Structures are given as C-alpha cells and as structure tokens.
Amino acid sequence: MRRKPAGPMGASVKDGRTAEQYRGVASGAARGDWLTRGKDGRLTLYAPTDGGLLRWTETTVGGPEWSGPHFVPVAGLTHLTVVQGANTYVHFLGRRERTGADGKRNVDIVHAVQYQTGLAFSDWRSLGNPHKEPEQSGPPAAPVGAVAQDGTVHVFLRGAHGGLMLRREAPNGKWRAWEDLRGGGIDARPAAVALADGRIEVCAAAETGALVWRQSEPGGDFAGPRGFSLRPAPGTVAALETGPGRATFFWTDAESGGAAAWRAGDWPVALGGTPAERPYAVLRTSLDGYDCVVLAYRDQDGAAVLGMGGTENEAAGFWWYALAESCQGAPALGRDGRGRVVMALIGTDGRPRVARQEDGDGLALTRWDTLGS
C-alpha cells in the first residue's frame, strides 16, 4: 500500500523564503503534465524554483482566482517532471544534485506524491542512480514518467549507454530495481504514455530514427526497441492516446521543420506549423461536437503557438495560431472543472500565465491572467 503523508510539508512563500520565492518566480517550466485537475475539479499549476518548486491552486472549480504560490522545498532539485494517474494522484519526479562530505557531487532521482488538491506532499524518496559506476558513466539524465491505470508509477530516463532505463513500482508498493530496456543513441527526452488498456508505450528520437518500446500486457515486460525510419527532431516528441489502447506520437520533423503525427502501422502525417523547441503539450477534447487534438508549443523564437485538428484525422488539416505571448520551456494544456480548455505557460519574467477557452464556437482563448505572488 502506498503511504499518504502524515502531515503538512512545504510552507507559504511569505513565511521566510528567498526574495525570488517570495515573488513567486519560477526558474522555468516543469516537464510533463504540470497543469493538473484534481478529483474535486480544481486545477493546480506547478513550476520549479530555486530550492524546490512552487504550486498555485484554483480557489474554486473553474476559477478564475488562484491561491499561492505555495513553496515546497527540495534541496538540490535541478529538473522537475510532473505526471498524473487516472486516480488523480500527482507524482513528482526530480533530478537532484548534492555535494557529499567528501566533496563529490552525488546525483539521484527522487519521487514524491500529492494525493489531494492543495494538500501536503509525501516525503521525497530517492530512487537512486541506475549507473553502477556514476563517476565513470556520468550523472543520469532527467526523468520522464507515466502512471499505469492501476496506479503503478514508471520512471524512464536515458542511460549512460544511450539506451532507455526504467524503474517502476511493484504490486506491493515497493520499487523494483532499475531495468535496462536497451536501445542506443536516444534523445534525453523520451515520451511515455499510459493507455486505457493498462499498458504503457515509450517513443524516443534516436540517431537512427525513432525507437518504440511497448508492453504486451499491463504490468508486463517491455518489448523492443523497435526502430522506425522516421526523422523526429530531438527534444520534441510527445505522446497521446487517440484511440482505445492506441498511441499517436507528435514531433517536429527534422527535415521539414513542421509538426508531424505518427501511429505505428501508418505513415507520418505532416501538420505544418513552425519548428518546436521543446516537446508539444497535447490534449484530446471535444470542440463543437468533434473529437479533436489540441497541441501547444514554444517555437524557436520563444513564442507560444496553439494548434488543433481532428483526432486521428490529421490529414484533413491542422490549424495553427501564433499567440502574442513568449514563454520559457513547453506550455501546458488541460481542461478545467467546467470542461474548458486551459493553456498555461511560464513567462520570460518567471511568472505563470493562464488563459481559458472562451464561450462560442472553435477554440478562442480569453485574455491571459498572471498568477499572483
């Protein structure tokens, strides 16, 4: 059984933190699903900051007011990834660097959980380092994650050999040892997706094209990697379930510079747009009664871009809208408790901004609200 936190952790930013934390300034955008919706319907936004992370939470379902920022200290945190399971628990994966008594730099992967909107985090637990000789292999890459339908957390990262490493929970809630899923020459930002049939799939850009790992059954071993002669640009791959047990992968095509969508067994479909600098934020939702995919990304000039098209009907056209907002890292997409699409980004000033779907046809966004400090 997974243990829930015994008491509150973290503190109000106004209770004696640094000046940067007091102003609610993020050091960039987290990776993964850093805009989440809890079981109570309220949205929460998470962002890394010096010495830990910041959290803002809607005060009522659908907003527009937010409480926060709430500061959660995590000494030595260098990268933050947020993933959410079907049970709405929010999982935090981090890469942590600390200096030991011998003066050497120690790097490990850490994990914590938030079980309910706005409440305490669990203790941060070290998942160790998959490298037996870290001094020779170098520090591990930043983690990515996926939570299976049964709540099992899977942590993936690029290993020192350039392949994919995995650590996951066992049925009793303990963690298994690191597993080597093989492969080589992969990018440091693989994309993992948890499917409704209980399986997980992973796709990574690689020197030879694209590599894909799949579970044959829920909780089973990962088959692969299987290589495909495709050209995803490193650092841009994202994944979304677009049909029962079926994943679609999105990336920037290294040759054309535009977005592409691909499913195993099909040819990639060009979506147009400009080159993305980070992975796409992905969301499946209903727009005007149609099953649609919404994408958002940061282009190479630092501007946020929003796009939409039919789910698994990409060839019918994809529509892109350049937004008058610059951002750090990748934006985030979600739906609020009233079913509206919500887009979040971290501005160049380190402050989070949020816009919601306006009433009416299509997908027009309201004005951008900057969350308070």
mmCIF file of C-alpha atoms in Angstrom:
data_model
loop_
_atom_site.group_PDB
_atom_site.id
_atom_site.type_symbol
_atom_site.label_atom_id
_atom_site.label_comp_id
_atom_site.label_asym_id
_atom_site.label_seq_id
_atom_site.Cartn_x
_atom_site.Cartn_y
_atom_site.Cartn_z
ATOM 1 C CA MET A 1 0.000 0.000 0.000
ATOM 2 C CA ARG A 2 1.238 3.493 -0.784
ATOM 3 C CA ARG A 3 1.539 5.618 2.318
ATOM 4 C CA LYS A 4 -0.126 9.002 2.479
ATOM 5 C CA PRO A 5 1.705 11.893 4.119
ATOM 6 C CA ALA A 6 1.296 12.118 7.869
ATOM 7 C CA GLY A 7 1.260 15.902 7.982
ATOM 8 C CA PRO A 8 1.859 19.110 6.028
ATOM 9 C CA MET A 9 5.097 19.673 4.181
ATOM 10 C CA GLY A 10 6.193 22.840 2.421
ATOM 11 C CA ALA A 11 5.435 26.364 3.506
ATOM 12 C CA SER A 12 3.811 29.563 2.430
ATOM 13 C CA VAL A 13 6.171 31.599 0.275
ATOM 14 C CA LYS A 14 5.593 34.511 2.612
ATOM 15 C CA ASP A 15 6.941 32.599 5.623
ATOM 16 C CA GLY A 16 10.603 33.492 5.294
ATOM 17 C CA ARG A 17 11.794 32.225 1.929
ATOM 18 C CA THR A 18 14.190 33.833 -0.504
ATOM 19 C CA ALA A 19 13.229 37.001 -2.363
ATOM 20 C CA GLU A 20 12.768 35.087 -5.608
ATOM 21 C CA GLN A 21 10.430 32.605 -3.935
ATOM 22 C CA TYR A 22 8.570 35.398 -2.172
ATOM 23 C CA ARG A 23 7.781 36.961 -5.542
ATOM 24 C CA GLY A 24 6.623 33.585 -6.853
ATOM 25 C CA VAL A 25 9.229 33.482 -9.632
ATOM 26 C CA ALA A 26 9.727 30.172 -11.431
ATOM 27 C CA SER A 27 13.102 29.166 -12.828
ATOM 28 C CA GLY A 28 11.414 27.739 -15.927
ATOM 29 C CA ALA A 29 8.697 25.268 -16.855
ATOM 30 C CA ALA A 30 8.468 21.762 -15.479
ATOM 31 C CA ARG A 31 8.277 18.788 -17.802
ATOM 32 C CA GLY A 32 5.221 16.624 -18.255
ATOM 33 C CA ASP A 33 1.693 17.422 -17.041
ATOM 34 C CA TRP A 34 2.423 20.423 -14.855
ATOM 35 C CA LEU A 35 -1.163 21.690 -15.106
ATOM 36 C CA THR A 36 -3.366 19.077 -13.399
ATOM 37 C CA ARG A 37 -7.023 18.704 -12.411
ATOM 38 C CA GLY A 38 -7.826 17.063 -9.092
ATOM 39 C CA LYS A 39 -10.721 14.839 -8.125
ATOM 40 C CA ASP A 40 -12.521 17.930 -6.816
ATOM 41 C CA GLY A 41 -12.310 19.580 -10.258
ATOM 42 C CA ARG A 42 -9.818 22.291 -9.312
ATOM 43 C CA LEU A 43 -6.697 22.958 -11.357
ATOM 44 C CA THR A 44 -3.190 23.126 -9.910
ATOM 45 C CA LEU A 45 -0.103 24.550 -11.595
ATOM 46 C CA TYR A 46 3.443 23.533 -10.599
ATOM 47 C CA ALA A 47 6.750 25.158 -11.501
ATOM 48 C CA PRO A 48 10.373 24.683 -10.417
ATOM 49 C CA THR A 49 12.116 27.446 -8.492
ATOM 50 C CA ASP A 50 15.410 27.862 -6.703
ATOM 51 C CA GLY A 51 15.499 25.318 -3.877
ATOM 52 C CA GLY A 52 12.281 23.482 -4.722
ATOM 53 C CA LEU A 53 9.008 24.066 -6.501
ATOM 54 C CA LEU A 54 6.013 26.417 -6.428
ATOM 55 C CA ARG A 55 2.334 25.499 -6.511
ATOM 56 C CA TRP A 56 -0.747 27.555 -7.406
ATOM 57 C CA THR A 57 -4.282 26.121 -6.943
ATOM 58 C CA GLU A 58 -7.701 27.323 -8.084
ATOM 59 C CA THR A 59 -9.773 28.504 -5.148
ATOM 60 C CA THR A 60 -12.997 27.344 -6.819
ATOM 61 C CA VAL A 61 -13.780 24.991 -9.695
ATOM 62 C CA GLY A 62 -13.319 26.855 -12.973
ATOM 63 C CA GLY A 63 -11.530 29.780 -11.338
ATOM 64 C CA PRO A 64 -10.701 32.481 -12.075
ATOM 65 C CA GLU A 65 -8.986 33.024 -8.708
ATOM 66 C CA TRP A 66 -5.923 31.070 -7.597
ATOM 67 C CA SER A 67 -4.251 30.631 -4.222
ATOM 68 C CA GLY A 68 -0.465 30.563 -3.897
ATOM 69 C CA PRO A 69 2.264 30.339 -4.558
ATOM 70 C CA HIS A 70 2.959 27.618 -2.023
ATOM 71 C CA PHE A 71 6.651 26.732 -1.735
ATOM 72 C CA VAL A 72 7.743 23.091 -1.441
ATOM 73 C CA PRO A 73 11.454 22.824 -0.565
ATOM 74 C CA VAL A 74 13.569 20.244 -2.405
ATOM 75 C CA ALA A 75 17.268 20.901 -1.897
ATOM 76 C CA GLY A 76 19.400 20.316 -4.987
ATOM 77 C CA LEU A 77 16.495 19.864 -7.428
ATOM 78 C CA THR A 78 17.729 20.500 -10.988
ATOM 79 C CA HIS A 79 14.844 19.140 -13.101
ATOM 80 C CA LEU A 80 11.167 18.605 -12.308
ATOM 81 C CA THR A 81 8.706 16.330 -14.128
ATOM 82 C CA VAL A 82 5.010 16.122 -13.195
ATOM 83 C CA VAL A 83 2.770 13.175 -14.125
ATOM 84 C CA GLN A 84 -0.783 12.340 -13.058
ATOM 85 C CA GLY A 85 -2.530 8.996 -12.819
ATOM 86 C CA ALA A 86 -6.118 8.054 -13.579
ATOM 87 C CA ASN A 87 -6.763 8.149 -9.812
ATOM 88 C CA THR A 88 -5.800 11.885 -9.963
ATOM 89 C CA TYR A 89 -2.748 11.426 -7.691
ATOM 90 C CA VAL A 90 0.006 13.771 -8.867
ATOM 91 C CA HIS A 91 3.549 12.370 -8.979
ATOM 92 C CA PHE A 92 6.719 14.444 -8.950
ATOM 93 C CA LEU A 93 9.960 13.143 -10.408
ATOM 94 C CA GLY A 94 13.148 15.090 -9.979
ATOM 95 C CA ARG A 95 16.821 15.012 -10.697
ATOM 96 C CA ARG A 96 18.729 16.054 -7.577
ATOM 97 C CA GLU A 97 22.354 17.117 -7.151
ATOM 98 C CA ARG A 98 24.039 17.318 -3.761
ATOM 99 C CA THR A 99 27.608 17.574 -2.565
ATOM 100 C CA GLY A 100 28.733 14.823 -0.199
ATOM 101 C CA ALA A 101 31.023 15.099 2.794
ATOM 102 C CA ASP A 102 33.887 14.039 0.538
ATOM 103 C CA GLY A 103 33.213 16.984 -1.761
ATOM 104 C CA LYS A 104 31.962 14.794 -4.602
ATOM 105 C CA ARG A 105 28.761 15.583 -6.441
ATOM 106 C CA ASN A 106 26.046 12.992 -5.865
ATOM 107 C CA VAL A 107 23.165 12.801 -8.346
ATOM 108 C CA ASP A 108 19.996 10.768 -7.840
ATOM 109 C CA ILE A 109 16.373 10.573 -8.989
ATOM 110 C CA VAL A 110 13.687 11.468 -6.435
ATOM 111 C CA HIS A 111 9.929 10.920 -6.233
ATOM 112 C CA ALA A 112 7.044 12.381 -4.215
ATOM 113 C CA VAL A 113 3.236 12.247 -4.402
ATOM 114 C CA GLN A 114 0.366 14.662 -3.783
ATOM 115 C CA TYR A 115 -2.846 12.729 -3.117
ATOM 116 C CA GLN A 116 -5.365 15.564 -2.954
ATOM 117 C CA THR A 117 -5.649 19.032 -4.453
ATOM 118 C CA GLY A 118 -3.854 21.672 -2.419
ATOM 119 C CA LEU A 119 -2.755 19.323 0.359
ATOM 120 C CA ALA A 120 0.604 18.043 1.531
ATOM 121 C CA PHE A 121 3.207 16.156 -0.454
ATOM 122 C CA SER A 122 4.566 12.813 0.679
ATOM 123 C CA ASP A 123 8.202 12.592 1.696
ATOM 124 C CA TRP A 124 10.663 12.797 -1.183
ATOM 125 C CA ARG A 125 12.113 9.341 -1.753
ATOM 126 C CA SER A 126 15.360 8.648 -3.561
ATOM 127 C CA LEU A 127 15.147 6.180 -6.444
ATOM 128 C CA GLY A 128 18.924 6.105 -6.668
ATOM 129 C CA ASN A 129 21.048 6.162 -9.757
ATOM 130 C CA PRO A 130 20.834 3.448 -12.453
ATOM 131 C CA HIS A 131 24.575 3.646 -13.108
ATOM 132 C CA LYS A 132 26.696 1.270 -11.054
ATOM 133 C CA GLU A 133 29.760 3.467 -11.512
ATOM 134 C CA PRO A 134 28.378 7.015 -11.764
ATOM 135 C CA GLU A 135 31.865 8.558 -11.660
ATOM 136 C CA GLN A 136 32.688 6.840 -14.950
ATOM 137 C CA SER A 137 29.300 6.947 -16.631
ATOM 138 C CA GLY A 138 28.346 10.491 -15.694
ATOM 139 C CA PRO A 139 25.213 11.740 -13.930
ATOM 140 C CA PRO A 140 21.815 10.408 -15.042
ATOM 141 C CA ALA A 141 19.573 12.370 -17.387
ATOM 142 C CA ALA A 142 16.355 13.988 -16.208
ATOM 143 C CA PRO A 143 13.474 11.530 -15.690
ATOM 144 C CA VAL A 144 10.158 11.243 -17.506
ATOM 145 C CA GLY A 145 7.239 9.241 -16.190
ATOM 146 C CA ALA A 146 3.922 7.540 -16.771
ATOM 147 C CA VAL A 147 1.334 6.141 -14.357
ATOM 148 C CA ALA A 148 -0.447 2.952 -15.453
ATOM 149 C CA GLN A 149 -4.189 2.542 -14.992
ATOM 150 C CA ASP A 150 -3.641 0.584 -11.771
ATOM 151 C CA GLY A 151 -1.584 3.466 -10.314
ATOM 152 C CA THR A 152 1.847 1.904 -10.886
ATOM 153 C CA VAL A 153 4.465 4.608 -11.432
ATOM 154 C CA HIS A 154 7.027 4.114 -14.211
ATOM 155 C CA VAL A 155 10.177 6.253 -14.360
ATOM 156 C CA PHE A 156 12.190 6.374 -17.583
ATOM 157 C CA LEU A 157 15.462 8.073 -18.411
ATOM 158 C CA ARG A 158 18.278 7.863 -20.917
ATOM 159 C CA GLY A 159 21.102 5.724 -19.610
ATOM 160 C CA ALA A 160 24.821 6.384 -19.897
ATOM 161 C CA HIS A 161 24.975 3.933 -22.821
ATOM 162 C CA GLY A 162 22.378 5.962 -24.728
ATOM 163 C CA GLY A 163 19.558 3.445 -24.205
ATOM 164 C CA LEU A 164 16.429 3.550 -22.068
ATOM 165 C CA MET A 165 16.397 2.796 -18.338
ATOM 166 C CA LEU A 166 13.281 2.022 -16.276
ATOM 167 C CA ARG A 167 12.404 1.872 -12.602
ATOM 168 C CA ARG A 168 8.844 1.036 -11.576
ATOM 169 C CA GLU A 169 6.767 0.135 -8.583
ATOM 170 C CA ALA A 170 6.000 -3.454 -7.670
ATOM 171 C CA PRO A 171 2.433 -4.562 -6.811
ATOM 172 C CA ASN A 172 3.240 -4.271 -3.078
ATOM 173 C CA GLY A 173 4.140 -0.590 -3.458
ATOM 174 C CA LYS A 174 7.899 -1.113 -3.205
ATOM 175 C CA TRP A 175 10.198 -0.184 -6.052
ATOM 176 C CA ARG A 176 11.828 -2.715 -8.351
ATOM 177 C CA ALA A 177 15.480 -2.442 -9.337
ATOM 178 C CA TRP A 178 16.479 -0.398 -12.372
ATOM 179 C CA GLU A 179 15.869 -2.226 -15.657
ATOM 180 C CA ASP A 180 17.855 -1.786 -18.857
ATOM 181 C CA LEU A 181 15.432 -1.618 -21.800
ATOM 182 C CA ARG A 182 18.314 -1.364 -24.276
ATOM 183 C CA GLY A 183 18.453 0.815 -27.356
ATOM 184 C CA GLY A 184 21.110 3.365 -28.236
ATOM 185 C CA GLY A 185 21.655 6.919 -29.358
ATOM 186 C CA ILE A 186 18.334 8.139 -27.952
ATOM 187 C CA ASP A 187 17.439 11.695 -27.081
ATOM 188 C CA ALA A 188 17.290 12.787 -23.450
ATOM 189 C CA ARG A 189 13.524 13.482 -23.726
ATOM 190 C CA PRO A 190 11.683 10.229 -24.474
ATOM 191 C CA ALA A 191 7.866 10.384 -24.426
ATOM 192 C CA ALA A 192 5.827 7.886 -22.392
ATOM 193 C CA VAL A 193 2.056 7.402 -22.478
ATOM 194 C CA ALA A 194 -0.231 5.353 -20.225
ATOM 195 C CA LEU A 195 -3.026 3.733 -22.226
ATOM 196 C CA ALA A 196 -6.550 2.920 -21.071
ATOM 197 C CA ASP A 197 -5.946 -0.822 -21.570
ATOM 198 C CA GLY A 198 -3.324 -0.705 -18.803
ATOM 199 C CA ARG A 199 -0.217 -0.760 -20.999
ATOM 200 C CA ILE A 200 2.496 1.854 -21.428
ATOM 201 C CA GLU A 201 4.359 2.815 -24.595
ATOM 202 C CA VAL A 202 7.510 4.903 -24.989
ATOM 203 C CA CYS A 203 8.914 6.650 -28.058
ATOM 204 C CA ALA A 204 12.284 8.369 -28.351
ATOM 205 C CA ALA A 205 14.067 10.222 -31.113
ATOM 206 C CA ALA A 206 17.314 8.438 -31.882
ATOM 207 C CA GLU A 207 20.325 8.810 -34.121
ATOM 208 C CA THR A 208 18.849 6.121 -36.390
ATOM 209 C CA GLY A 209 15.283 7.479 -36.465
ATOM 210 C CA ALA A 210 12.645 6.682 -33.835
ATOM 211 C CA LEU A 211 12.657 3.864 -31.273
ATOM 212 C CA VAL A 212 9.485 2.495 -29.658
ATOM 213 C CA TRP A 213 9.057 0.253 -26.609
ATOM 214 C CA ARG A 214 5.707 -1.416 -25.833
ATOM 215 C CA GLN A 215 4.242 -3.557 -23.091
ATOM 216 C CA SER A 216 2.425 -6.605 -24.449
ATOM 217 C CA GLU A 217 0.138 -6.648 -21.392
ATOM 218 C CA PRO A 218 -0.482 -4.493 -18.322
ATOM 219 C CA GLY A 219 2.373 -4.810 -15.867
ATOM 220 C CA GLY A 220 4.382 -6.898 -18.308
ATOM 221 C CA ASP A 221 7.872 -6.539 -19.717
ATOM 222 C CA PHE A 222 8.644 -4.024 -22.422
ATOM 223 C CA ALA A 223 9.269 -5.365 -25.915
ATOM 224 C CA GLY A 224 11.666 -3.545 -28.171
ATOM 225 C CA PRO A 225 13.051 -1.246 -29.002
ATOM 226 C CA ARG A 226 11.664 -1.371 -32.494
ATOM 227 C CA GLY A 227 13.250 1.085 -34.888
ATOM 228 C CA PHE A 228 11.434 3.170 -37.492
ATOM 229 C CA SER A 229 12.976 5.182 -40.324
ATOM 230 C CA LEU A 230 11.473 8.491 -39.238
ATOM 231 C CA ARG A 231 13.031 11.883 -38.536
ATOM 232 C CA PRO A 232 11.808 13.339 -35.237
ATOM 233 C CA ALA A 233 13.816 16.330 -34.105
ATOM 234 C CA PRO A 234 15.437 15.625 -30.714
ATOM 235 C CA GLY A 235 13.633 17.118 -27.745
ATOM 236 C CA THR A 236 10.220 17.491 -29.417
ATOM 237 C CA VAL A 237 8.469 14.099 -29.079
ATOM 238 C CA ALA A 238 5.108 13.927 -27.254
ATOM 239 C CA ALA A 239 2.561 11.119 -26.871
ATOM 240 C CA LEU A 240 -1.238 10.938 -26.580
ATOM 241 C CA GLU A 241 -3.795 8.131 -26.529
ATOM 242 C CA THR A 242 -6.061 8.822 -29.531
ATOM 243 C CA GLY A 243 -7.967 5.536 -29.639
ATOM 244 C CA PRO A 244 -8.558 2.574 -27.321
ATOM 245 C CA GLY A 245 -5.083 1.271 -26.492
ATOM 246 C CA ARG A 246 -3.614 3.264 -29.392
ATOM 247 C CA ALA A 247 -0.985 5.991 -29.101
ATOM 248 C CA THR A 248 -0.185 8.788 -31.511
ATOM 249 C CA PHE A 249 3.227 10.420 -31.301
ATOM 250 C CA PHE A 250 3.784 14.049 -32.243
ATOM 251 C CA TRP A 251 7.087 15.717 -33.029
ATOM 252 C CA THR A 252 8.830 18.275 -35.195
ATOM 253 C CA ASP A 253 10.075 16.677 -38.397
ATOM 254 C CA ALA A 254 13.820 17.229 -38.665
ATOM 255 C CA GLU A 255 13.653 17.726 -42.444
ATOM 256 C CA SER A 256 10.561 19.896 -42.980
ATOM 257 C CA GLY A 257 10.643 21.743 -39.639
ATOM 258 C CA GLY A 258 6.884 21.342 -39.257
ATOM 259 C CA ALA A 259 4.886 19.224 -36.844
ATOM 260 C CA ALA A 260 4.127 15.584 -37.651
ATOM 261 C CA ALA A 261 1.797 12.943 -36.226
ATOM 262 C CA TRP A 262 2.533 9.227 -36.405
ATOM 263 C CA ARG A 263 0.939 5.960 -35.299
ATOM 264 C CA ALA A 264 2.521 2.558 -35.640
ATOM 265 C CA GLY A 265 1.372 0.930 -38.860
ATOM 266 C CA ASP A 266 0.698 4.252 -40.622
ATOM 267 C CA TRP A 267 2.733 6.832 -42.461
ATOM 268 C CA PRO A 268 3.534 10.070 -40.624
ATOM 269 C CA VAL A 269 1.202 12.961 -41.416
ATOM 270 C CA ALA A 270 2.559 16.498 -41.822
ATOM 271 C CA LEU A 271 0.700 19.043 -39.687
ATOM 272 C CA GLY A 272 2.517 22.226 -40.726
ATOM 273 C CA GLY A 273 3.455 24.918 -38.259
ATOM 274 C CA THR A 274 6.899 26.177 -37.294
ATOM 275 C CA PRO A 275 9.672 24.206 -35.566
ATOM 276 C CA ALA A 276 9.114 23.496 -31.880
ATOM 277 C CA GLU A 277 11.926 23.921 -29.398
ATOM 278 C CA ARG A 278 10.518 21.586 -26.728
ATOM 279 C CA PRO A 279 8.028 18.689 -26.598
ATOM 280 C CA TYR A 280 4.450 19.507 -27.577
ATOM 281 C CA ALA A 281 1.770 19.866 -24.935
ATOM 282 C CA VAL A 282 -1.040 17.515 -26.030
ATOM 283 C CA LEU A 283 -4.729 17.309 -25.146
ATOM 284 C CA ARG A 284 -7.691 15.384 -26.533
ATOM 285 C CA THR A 285 -11.039 17.134 -26.141
ATOM 286 C CA SER A 286 -14.365 17.848 -27.832
ATOM 287 C CA LEU A 287 -14.683 21.085 -29.827
ATOM 288 C CA ASP A 288 -18.023 21.960 -31.419
ATOM 289 C CA GLY A 289 -19.026 18.321 -31.050
ATOM 290 C CA TYR A 290 -15.910 16.984 -32.800
ATOM 291 C CA ASP A 291 -13.215 14.777 -31.268
ATOM 292 C CA CYS A 292 -10.097 16.960 -31.525
ATOM 293 C CA VAL A 293 -6.440 17.073 -30.594
ATOM 294 C CA VAL A 294 -5.019 20.345 -29.288
ATOM 295 C CA LEU A 295 -1.274 20.981 -29.410
ATOM 296 C CA ALA A 296 0.783 23.799 -27.915
ATOM 297 C CA TYR A 297 4.496 24.504 -28.121
ATOM 298 C CA ARG A 298 7.259 27.076 -27.800
ATOM 299 C CA ASP A 299 8.748 27.997 -31.155
ATOM 300 C CA GLN A 300 12.398 28.777 -31.797
ATOM 301 C CA ASP A 301 11.782 32.490 -31.220
ATOM 302 C CA GLY A 302 10.332 31.774 -27.778
ATOM 303 C CA ALA A 303 6.693 32.473 -28.703
ATOM 304 C CA ALA A 304 3.794 30.218 -27.709
ATOM 305 C CA VAL A 305 1.821 28.556 -30.527
ATOM 306 C CA LEU A 306 -1.545 26.763 -30.348
ATOM 307 C CA GLY A 307 -2.928 24.273 -32.874
ATOM 308 C CA MET A 308 -5.869 21.921 -33.333
ATOM 309 C CA GLY A 309 -7.216 19.252 -35.658
ATOM 310 C CA GLY A 310 -9.384 16.138 -35.798
ATOM 311 C CA THR A 311 -8.316 13.172 -33.682
ATOM 312 C CA GLU A 312 -6.734 10.550 -35.971
ATOM 313 C CA ASN A 313 -7.896 12.664 -38.901
ATOM 314 C CA GLU A 314 -4.796 14.810 -39.204
ATOM 315 C CA ALA A 315 -4.781 14.683 -42.991
ATOM 316 C CA ALA A 316 -7.984 16.761 -43.030
ATOM 317 C CA GLY A 317 -5.985 19.739 -41.821
ATOM 318 C CA PHE A 318 -4.420 21.267 -38.735
ATOM 319 C CA TRP A 319 -4.908 24.900 -37.761
ATOM 320 C CA TRP A 320 -2.185 26.921 -36.017
ATOM 321 C CA TYR A 321 -2.388 30.205 -34.131
ATOM 322 C CA ALA A 322 0.654 32.214 -33.067
ATOM 323 C CA LEU A 323 -0.012 33.759 -29.662
ATOM 324 C CA ALA A 324 1.274 37.125 -28.507
ATOM 325 C CA GLU A 325 2.991 35.533 -25.508
ATOM 326 C CA SER A 326 6.580 34.434 -25.003
ATOM 327 C CA CYS A 327 7.397 31.605 -22.644
ATOM 328 C CA GLN A 328 10.085 29.509 -21.053
ATOM 329 C CA GLY A 329 10.063 25.812 -21.847
ATOM 330 C CA ALA A 330 6.980 23.997 -23.100
ATOM 331 C CA PRO A 331 3.449 25.242 -22.333
ATOM 332 C CA ALA A 332 0.858 23.027 -20.625
ATOM 333 C CA LEU A 333 -2.711 22.131 -21.603
ATOM 334 C CA GLY A 334 -5.628 20.885 -19.524
ATOM 335 C CA ARG A 335 -9.367 21.149 -19.012
ATOM 336 C CA ASP A 336 -10.900 22.873 -16.034
ATOM 337 C CA GLY A 337 -13.825 21.635 -13.970
ATOM 338 C CA ARG A 338 -16.257 23.260 -16.400
ATOM 339 C CA GLY A 339 -14.762 21.383 -19.360
ATOM 340 C CA ARG A 340 -12.983 24.383 -20.894
ATOM 341 C CA VAL A 341 -9.542 24.052 -22.461
ATOM 342 C CA VAL A 342 -6.925 25.830 -20.361
ATOM 343 C CA MET A 343 -3.425 26.764 -21.524
ATOM 344 C CA ALA A 344 -0.648 27.681 -19.108
ATOM 345 C CA LEU A 345 2.863 28.952 -19.676
ATOM 346 C CA ILE A 346 5.778 30.365 -17.725
ATOM 347 C CA GLY A 347 6.529 33.869 -18.937
ATOM 348 C CA THR A 348 10.006 35.199 -19.563
ATOM 349 C CA ASP A 349 9.683 37.004 -16.219
ATOM 350 C CA GLY A 350 9.240 33.664 -14.435
ATOM 351 C CA ARG A 351 5.567 34.218 -13.671
ATOM 352 C CA PRO A 352 2.878 31.723 -14.713
ATOM 353 C CA ARG A 353 0.113 32.860 -17.051
ATOM 354 C CA VAL A 354 -3.181 31.144 -17.768
ATOM 355 C CA ALA A 355 -5.826 31.550 -20.499
ATOM 356 C CA ARG A 356 -9.111 29.670 -20.894
ATOM 357 C CA GLN A 357 -11.379 28.708 -23.744
ATOM 358 C CA GLU A 358 -13.948 31.378 -24.468
ATOM 359 C CA ASP A 359 -17.610 30.573 -24.907
ATOM 360 C CA GLY A 360 -18.650 30.094 -28.510
ATOM 361 C CA ASP A 361 -17.506 28.079 -31.487
ATOM 362 C CA GLY A 362 -13.954 26.912 -32.070
ATOM 363 C CA LEU A 363 -11.107 27.436 -29.654
ATOM 364 C CA ALA A 364 -10.554 31.092 -28.861
ATOM 365 C CA LEU A 365 -8.715 31.951 -25.642
ATOM 366 C CA THR A 366 -9.570 34.609 -23.096
ATOM 367 C CA ARG A 367 -7.037 37.228 -22.080
ATOM 368 C CA TRP A 368 -4.006 35.957 -20.181
ATOM 369 C CA ASP A 369 -4.103 36.122 -16.381
ATOM 370 C CA THR A 370 -0.818 36.346 -14.479
ATOM 371 C CA LEU A 371 -0.976 34.352 -11.273
ATOM 372 C CA GLY A 372 -0.270 36.316 -8.108
ATOM 373 C CA SER A 373 2.753 36.113 -5.850
#
